[in-house]
Amino acid sequence: ESACHTTSAALQLHLAAAGDDGRQLTLALNRWRRGVLPGLTAAGAEDALAMASPAASSQQKPDGNDTDGRDPAATASTVPAVLVSILEDGSSTEGQRESSLEILNELLRIALGSPHDAARGHDDNGGRKAAATSTTTAAVRDVLPGLFDRVAETFSRRMARSEAVGGCGAGGRGLRSGSGSGPSEPSEHIRLGLVILATDLCGYMSRCGGPGEKRFLRPASLVCRTLATSALLDPYPDVQRESCA
């Protein structure tokens, strides 16, 4: 029953994120925050992290390939991918971005425990126990590198300083990366959450053997560069402190 509830919530989230009704997206996110996460076990969170959206699988070609010939396992719209897309979406509200970030951080914590634990089985921040197994499931290990890569890109873009374009008539909405007065992400709480998410993923990847792989190096380098050039210069003191942790 719990697995069916999570699958249903994943489908609702995917459809709401693909649509243009902000109210439906908020409802889908609230369902995850209030209805799915509170009762989720470590095994359930691992399943949710690796779960491809039921809607995404229905959009593939009959032969199992997507439209550009890439591996469908690498391109399927997983729950984490949908959450990151909301963070990247300039039309999403601050509340929607904050909820997406909260859900993704909590899924990782429930499934994998603290990123700083040397082994599984430690309590996470919510007091739940991680699974008793000593290794992360293969499905989650397959998802983490792509998630880390995408989060690193999002972290870099949202933390970069931006400047308004188009003059006063732009209403402050036309932004581009540059040397302007503030970060691209206006919410200090979301910027703090992005620092936590990016650095946590560094820890998870390191624990799962990521440093030995070339695909770990580029996103890790991007996260370190963003911390040094943007996060440590952030006007919000908590972002600066977390960047030094």
PDB file of C-alpha atoms in Angstrom, residues 26-231:
ATOM      1  CA  THR A  26       1.829  23.023  -5.072  1.00  0.00           C
ATOM      2  CA  LEU A  27      -0.689  20.310  -4.173  1.00  0.00           C
ATOM      3  CA  ALA A  28       1.613  17.588  -5.519  1.00  0.00           C
ATOM      4  CA  LEU A  29       4.581  18.925  -3.544  1.00  0.00           C
ATOM      5  CA  ASN A  30       2.511  19.213  -0.376  1.00  0.00           C
ATOM      6  CA  ARG A  31       1.421  15.602  -0.807  1.00  0.00           C
ATOM      7  CA  TRP A  32       5.062  14.536  -0.741  1.00  0.00           C
ATOM      8  CA  ARG A  33       5.915  16.737   2.242  1.00  0.00           C
ATOM      9  CA  ARG A  34       2.899  15.844   4.365  1.00  0.00           C
ATOM     10  CA  GLY A  35       1.684  12.492   3.079  1.00  0.00           C
ATOM     11  CA  VAL A  36       4.709  10.579   1.772  1.00  0.00           C
ATOM     12  CA  LEU A  37       7.846  11.639   3.636  1.00  0.00           C
ATOM     13  CA  PRO A  38       6.609  11.345   7.255  1.00  0.00           C
ATOM     14  CA  GLY A  39       6.017   7.591   7.028  1.00  0.00           C
ATOM     15  CA  LEU A  40       8.744   6.717   4.523  1.00  0.00           C
ATOM     16  CA  THR A  41      11.254   4.008   5.445  1.00  0.00           C
ATOM     17  CA  ALA A  42      14.852   3.912   4.257  1.00  0.00           C
ATOM     18  CA  ALA A  43      13.965   1.213   1.721  1.00  0.00           C
ATOM     19  CA  GLY A  44      10.968   3.230   0.543  1.00  0.00           C
ATOM     20  CA  ALA A  45      13.115   6.351   0.139  1.00  0.00           C
ATOM     21  CA  GLU A  46      15.657   4.375  -1.908  1.00  0.00           C
ATOM     22  CA  ASP A  47      12.836   3.167  -4.139  1.00  0.00           C
ATOM     23  CA  ALA A  48      11.564   6.738  -4.516  1.00  0.00           C
ATOM     24  CA  LEU A  49      15.018   8.035  -5.467  1.00  0.00           C
ATOM     25  CA  ALA A  50      15.391   5.414  -8.203  1.00  0.00           C
ATOM     26  CA  MET A  51      11.756   5.479  -9.322  1.00  0.00           C
ATOM     27  CA  ALA A  52      11.171   6.582 -12.905  1.00  0.00           C
ATOM     28  CA  SER A  53       7.900   8.438 -13.253  1.00  0.00           C
ATOM     29  CA  PRO A  54       5.080   6.227 -14.566  1.00  0.00           C
ATOM     30  CA  ALA A  55       4.270   9.058 -16.969  1.00  0.00           C
ATOM     31  CA  ALA A  56       7.837   9.112 -18.315  1.00  0.00           C
ATOM     32  CA  SER A  57       7.871   5.418 -19.175  1.00  0.00           C
ATOM     33  CA  SER A  58       4.669   5.781 -21.171  1.00  0.00           C
ATOM     34  CA  GLN A  59       6.336   8.404 -23.376  1.00  0.00           C
ATOM     35  CA  GLN A  60       9.106   6.095 -24.632  1.00  0.00           C
ATOM     36  CA  LYS A  61       9.070   4.403 -28.006  1.00  0.00           C
ATOM     37  CA  PRO A  62       7.783   0.802 -28.194  1.00  0.00           C
ATOM     38  CA  ASP A  63      11.356  -0.463 -28.618  1.00  0.00           C
ATOM     39  CA  GLY A  64      12.267   1.046 -25.218  1.00  0.00           C
ATOM     40  CA  ASN A  65      14.379   3.885 -26.613  1.00  0.00           C
ATOM     41  CA  ASP A  66      13.603   7.556 -26.277  1.00  0.00           C
ATOM     42  CA  THR A  67      13.405   9.962 -29.228  1.00  0.00           C
ATOM     43  CA  ASP A  68      17.121  10.700 -29.483  1.00  0.00           C
ATOM     44  CA  GLY A  69      18.396   7.145 -29.127  1.00  0.00           C
ATOM     45  CA  ARG A  70      19.858   7.497 -25.644  1.00  0.00           C
ATOM     46  CA  ASP A  71      19.569   4.824 -22.981  1.00  0.00           C
ATOM     47  CA  PRO A  72      16.075   5.170 -21.485  1.00  0.00           C
ATOM     48  CA  ALA A  73      17.431   4.299 -18.018  1.00  0.00           C
ATOM     49  CA  ALA A  74      19.651   7.368 -18.227  1.00  0.00           C
ATOM     50  CA  THR A  75      16.971   9.710 -19.514  1.00  0.00           C
ATOM     51  CA  ALA A  76      13.864   8.580 -17.619  1.00  0.00           C
ATOM     52  CA  SER A  77      12.316  11.337 -15.554  1.00  0.00           C
ATOM     53  CA  THR A  78      12.947  10.162 -12.016  1.00  0.00           C
ATOM     54  CA  VAL A  79      11.410  11.808  -8.964  1.00  0.00           C
ATOM     55  CA  PRO A  80      14.713  13.590  -8.130  1.00  0.00           C
ATOM     56  CA  ALA A  81      14.978  14.818 -11.735  1.00  0.00           C
ATOM     57  CA  VAL A  82      11.486  16.321 -11.552  1.00  0.00           C
ATOM     58  CA  LEU A  83      12.330  18.013  -8.246  1.00  0.00           C
ATOM     59  CA  VAL A  84      15.526  19.502  -9.677  1.00  0.00           C
ATOM     60  CA  SER A  85      13.628  20.723 -12.754  1.00  0.00           C
ATOM     61  CA  ILE A  86      11.317  22.684 -10.438  1.00  0.00           C
ATOM     62  CA  LEU A  87      14.369  24.255  -8.796  1.00  0.00           C
ATOM     63  CA  GLU A  88      15.657  25.257 -12.229  1.00  0.00           C
ATOM     64  CA  ASP A  89      12.325  26.608 -13.484  1.00  0.00           C
ATOM     65  CA  GLY A  90      12.256  30.386 -13.508  1.00  0.00           C
ATOM     66  CA  SER A  91       8.449  30.363 -13.470  1.00  0.00           C
ATOM     67  CA  SER A  92       8.153  28.317 -10.253  1.00  0.00           C
ATOM     68  CA  THR A  93       7.303  30.151  -7.064  1.00  0.00           C
ATOM     69  CA  GLU A  94       9.692  30.497  -4.169  1.00  0.00           C
ATOM     70  CA  GLY A  95       7.483  28.181  -2.129  1.00  0.00           C
ATOM     71  CA  GLN A  96       7.556  25.503  -4.846  1.00  0.00           C
ATOM     72  CA  ARG A  97      11.335  25.680  -5.147  1.00  0.00           C
ATOM     73  CA  GLU A  98      11.750  25.509  -1.393  1.00  0.00           C
ATOM     74  CA  SER A  99       9.410  22.498  -1.149  1.00  0.00           C
ATOM     75  CA  SER A 100      11.250  20.687  -3.962  1.00  0.00           C
ATOM     76  CA  LEU A 101      14.564  21.244  -2.229  1.00  0.00           C
ATOM     77  CA  GLU A 102      13.186  20.099   1.119  1.00  0.00           C
ATOM     78  CA  ILE A 103      11.734  16.905  -0.384  1.00  0.00           C
ATOM     79  CA  LEU A 104      14.951  16.019  -2.229  1.00  0.00           C
ATOM     80  CA  ASN A 105      17.151  16.644   0.805  1.00  0.00           C
ATOM     81  CA  GLU A 106      14.854  14.583   3.021  1.00  0.00           C
ATOM     82  CA  LEU A 107      14.656  11.686   0.542  1.00  0.00           C
ATOM     83  CA  LEU A 108      18.446  11.476   0.503  1.00  0.00           C
ATOM     84  CA  ARG A 109      18.688  11.657   4.287  1.00  0.00           C
ATOM     85  CA  ILE A 110      16.049   8.991   4.869  1.00  0.00           C
ATOM     86  CA  ALA A 111      17.543   6.653   2.263  1.00  0.00           C
ATOM     87  CA  LEU A 112      21.231   7.169   2.929  1.00  0.00           C
ATOM     88  CA  GLY A 113      21.516   8.628   6.430  1.00  0.00           C
ATOM     89  CA  SER A 114      24.010  11.401   7.084  1.00  0.00           C
ATOM     90  CA  PRO A 115      26.456  11.948   4.199  1.00  0.00           C
ATOM     91  CA  HIS A 116      29.218  12.081   6.783  1.00  0.00           C
ATOM     92  CA  ASP A 117      28.521   8.635   8.258  1.00  0.00           C
ATOM     93  CA  ALA A 118      31.233   6.113   7.519  1.00  0.00           C
ATOM     94  CA  ALA A 119      28.655   3.341   7.262  1.00  0.00           C
ATOM     95  CA  ARG A 120      24.943   2.760   6.981  1.00  0.00           C
ATOM     96  CA  GLY A 121      22.757   2.219  10.023  1.00  0.00           C
ATOM     97  CA  HIS A 122      23.205   5.594  11.733  1.00  0.00           C
ATOM     98  CA  ASP A 123      20.253   7.742  12.730  1.00  0.00           C
ATOM     99  CA  ASP A 124      19.530  10.573  10.337  1.00  0.00           C
ATOM    100  CA  ASN A 125      18.398  14.022  11.474  1.00  0.00           C
ATOM    101  CA  GLY A 126      14.818  12.835  11.793  1.00  0.00           C
ATOM    102  CA  GLY A 127      15.737   9.974  14.103  1.00  0.00           C
ATOM    103  CA  ARG A 128      14.983   7.290  11.530  1.00  0.00           C
ATOM    104  CA  LYS A 129      17.329   4.368  11.081  1.00  0.00           C
ATOM    105  CA  ALA A 130      18.964   3.810   7.731  1.00  0.00           C
ATOM    106  CA  ALA A 131      18.677   0.316   6.287  1.00  0.00           C
ATOM    107  CA  ALA A 132      20.810  -2.292   7.988  1.00  0.00           C
ATOM    108  CA  THR A 133      22.623  -3.186   4.791  1.00  0.00           C
ATOM    109  CA  SER A 134      26.227  -2.016   4.444  1.00  0.00           C
ATOM    110  CA  THR A 135      25.914  -0.803   0.873  1.00  0.00           C
ATOM    111  CA  THR A 136      23.561   1.396  -1.059  1.00  0.00           C
ATOM    112  CA  THR A 137      21.317  -0.408  -3.526  1.00  0.00           C
ATOM    113  CA  ALA A 138      22.563  -0.651  -7.095  1.00  0.00           C
ATOM    114  CA  ALA A 139      19.586   1.345  -8.352  1.00  0.00           C
ATOM    115  CA  VAL A 140      20.425   4.300  -6.113  1.00  0.00           C
ATOM    116  CA  ARG A 141      24.126   4.078  -6.981  1.00  0.00           C
ATOM    117  CA  ASP A 142      23.119   4.334 -10.639  1.00  0.00           C
ATOM    118  CA  VAL A 143      20.979   7.414  -9.997  1.00  0.00           C
ATOM    119  CA  LEU A 144      23.408   9.377  -7.797  1.00  0.00           C
ATOM    120  CA  PRO A 145      26.040  10.345 -10.432  1.00  0.00           C
ATOM    121  CA  GLY A 146      23.488  11.878 -12.808  1.00  0.00           C
ATOM    122  CA  LEU A 147      21.716  13.601  -9.932  1.00  0.00           C
ATOM    123  CA  PHE A 148      25.002  15.005  -8.620  1.00  0.00           C
ATOM    124  CA  ASP A 149      25.923  16.282 -12.066  1.00  0.00           C
ATOM    125  CA  ARG A 150      22.598  18.061 -12.504  1.00  0.00           C
ATOM    126  CA  VAL A 151      22.523  19.469  -8.976  1.00  0.00           C
ATOM    127  CA  ALA A 152      26.049  20.840  -9.434  1.00  0.00           C
ATOM    128  CA  GLU A 153      24.934  22.690 -12.577  1.00  0.00           C
ATOM    129  CA  THR A 154      21.821  24.024 -10.844  1.00  0.00           C
ATOM    130  CA  PHE A 155      23.847  25.038  -7.798  1.00  0.00           C
ATOM    131  CA  SER A 156      26.277  26.973  -9.992  1.00  0.00           C
ATOM    132  CA  ARG A 157      23.518  28.797 -11.898  1.00  0.00           C
ATOM    133  CA  ARG A 158      21.328  29.644  -8.899  1.00  0.00           C
ATOM    134  CA  MET A 159      24.238  30.890  -6.775  1.00  0.00           C
ATOM    135  CA  ALA A 160      25.799  32.985  -9.555  1.00  0.00           C
ATOM    136  CA  ARG A 161      25.407  36.713  -9.205  1.00  0.00           C
ATOM    137  CA  SER A 162      22.977  38.251 -11.673  1.00  0.00           C
ATOM    138  CA  GLU A 163      22.233  41.627 -13.116  1.00  0.00           C
ATOM    139  CA  ALA A 164      18.954  43.039 -14.378  1.00  0.00           C
ATOM    140  CA  VAL A 165      18.559  43.543 -18.115  1.00  0.00           C
ATOM    141  CA  GLY A 166      16.031  45.598 -20.035  1.00  0.00           C
ATOM    142  CA  GLY A 167      16.055  48.570 -17.690  1.00  0.00           C
ATOM    143  CA  CYS A 168      13.302  49.518 -15.280  1.00  0.00           C
ATOM    144  CA  GLY A 169      10.666  48.251 -17.674  1.00  0.00           C
ATOM    145  CA  ALA A 170      11.829  44.696 -17.019  1.00  0.00           C
ATOM    146  CA  GLY A 171      10.338  44.885 -13.559  1.00  0.00           C
ATOM    147  CA  GLY A 172      13.429  43.223 -12.111  1.00  0.00           C
ATOM    148  CA  ARG A 173      12.497  39.932 -13.770  1.00  0.00           C
ATOM    149  CA  GLY A 174      15.027  39.972 -16.596  1.00  0.00           C
ATOM    150  CA  LEU A 175      18.180  38.495 -15.074  1.00  0.00           C
ATOM    151  CA  ARG A 176      21.400  37.173 -16.476  1.00  0.00           C
ATOM    152  CA  SER A 177      24.570  35.879 -14.894  1.00  0.00           C
ATOM    153  CA  GLY A 178      27.039  38.614 -14.289  1.00  0.00           C
ATOM    154  CA  SER A 179      28.543  40.869 -11.673  1.00  0.00           C
ATOM    155  CA  GLY A 180      25.291  42.413 -10.473  1.00  0.00           C
ATOM    156  CA  SER A 181      24.151  43.029  -6.946  1.00  0.00           C
ATOM    157  CA  GLY A 182      22.621  39.689  -5.963  1.00  0.00           C
ATOM    158  CA  PRO A 183      22.524  35.929  -6.559  1.00  0.00           C
ATOM    159  CA  SER A 184      20.284  34.470  -9.250  1.00  0.00           C
ATOM    160  CA  GLU A 185      18.295  32.676  -6.525  1.00  0.00           C
ATOM    161  CA  PRO A 186      16.703  35.483  -4.479  1.00  0.00           C
ATOM    162  CA  SER A 187      15.682  33.299  -1.520  1.00  0.00           C
ATOM    163  CA  GLU A 188      18.400  33.024   1.100  1.00  0.00           C
ATOM    164  CA  HIS A 189      16.776  29.885   2.521  1.00  0.00           C
ATOM    165  CA  ILE A 190      16.869  28.161  -0.870  1.00  0.00           C
ATOM    166  CA  ARG A 191      20.497  29.173  -1.370  1.00  0.00           C
ATOM    167  CA  LEU A 192      21.305  27.663   2.028  1.00  0.00           C
ATOM    168  CA  GLY A 193      19.441  24.481   1.070  1.00  0.00           C
ATOM    169  CA  LEU A 194      21.344  24.291  -2.210  1.00  0.00           C
ATOM    170  CA  VAL A 195      24.672  24.486  -0.366  1.00  0.00           C
ATOM    171  CA  ILE A 196      23.543  21.637   1.898  1.00  0.00           C
ATOM    172  CA  LEU A 197      22.256  19.531  -1.011  1.00  0.00           C
ATOM    173  CA  ALA A 198      25.389  19.988  -3.149  1.00  0.00           C
ATOM    174  CA  THR A 199      27.816  19.237  -0.318  1.00  0.00           C
ATOM    175  CA  ASP A 200      25.718  16.303   0.918  1.00  0.00           C
ATOM    176  CA  LEU A 201      25.835  14.775  -2.562  1.00  0.00           C
ATOM    177  CA  CYS A 202      29.630  15.110  -2.495  1.00  0.00           C
ATOM    178  CA  GLY A 203      29.588  13.049   0.686  1.00  0.00           C
ATOM    179  CA  TYR A 204      27.189  10.443  -0.671  1.00  0.00           C
ATOM    180  CA  MET A 205      29.190  10.046  -3.864  1.00  0.00           C
ATOM    181  CA  SER A 206      32.411   9.707  -1.906  1.00  0.00           C
ATOM    182  CA  ARG A 207      30.863   7.021   0.297  1.00  0.00           C
ATOM    183  CA  CYS A 208      29.558   5.129  -2.743  1.00  0.00           C
ATOM    184  CA  GLY A 209      32.963   5.054  -4.411  1.00  0.00           C
ATOM    185  CA  GLY A 210      32.368   8.122  -6.583  1.00  0.00           C
ATOM    186  CA  PRO A 211      35.859   9.678  -6.290  1.00  0.00           C
ATOM    187  CA  GLY A 212      37.299   6.779  -8.249  1.00  0.00           C
ATOM    188  CA  GLU A 213      35.148   7.631 -11.238  1.00  0.00           C
ATOM    189  CA  LYS A 214      35.830  10.376 -13.736  1.00  0.00           C
ATOM    190  CA  ARG A 215      32.190  11.422 -13.746  1.00  0.00           C
ATOM    191  CA  PHE A 216      32.513  12.411 -10.086  1.00  0.00           C
ATOM    192  CA  LEU A 217      35.332  14.858 -10.731  1.00  0.00           C
ATOM    193  CA  ARG A 218      33.577  17.425 -12.935  1.00  0.00           C
ATOM    194  CA  PRO A 219      30.530  18.045 -10.710  1.00  0.00           C
ATOM    195  CA  ALA A 220      32.695  17.950  -7.565  1.00  0.00           C
ATOM    196  CA  SER A 221      35.004  20.550  -9.092  1.00  0.00           C
ATOM    197  CA  LEU A 222      32.019  22.701 -10.067  1.00  0.00           C
ATOM    198  CA  VAL A 223      30.594  22.525  -6.531  1.00  0.00           C
ATOM    199  CA  CYS A 224      33.956  23.517  -5.022  1.00  0.00           C
ATOM    200  CA  ARG A 225      34.308  26.403  -7.471  1.00  0.00           C
ATOM    201  CA  THR A 226      30.780  27.628  -6.744  1.00  0.00           C
ATOM    202  CA  LEU A 227      31.402  27.470  -3.004  1.00  0.00           C
ATOM    203  CA  ALA A 228      34.578  29.524  -3.391  1.00  0.00           C
ATOM    204  CA  THR A 229      33.336  32.121  -5.868  1.00  0.00           C
ATOM    205  CA  SER A 230      29.696  32.533  -4.855  1.00  0.00           C
ATOM    206  CA  ALA A 231      28.592  30.859  -1.633  1.00  0.00           C
TER     207      ALA A 231
END
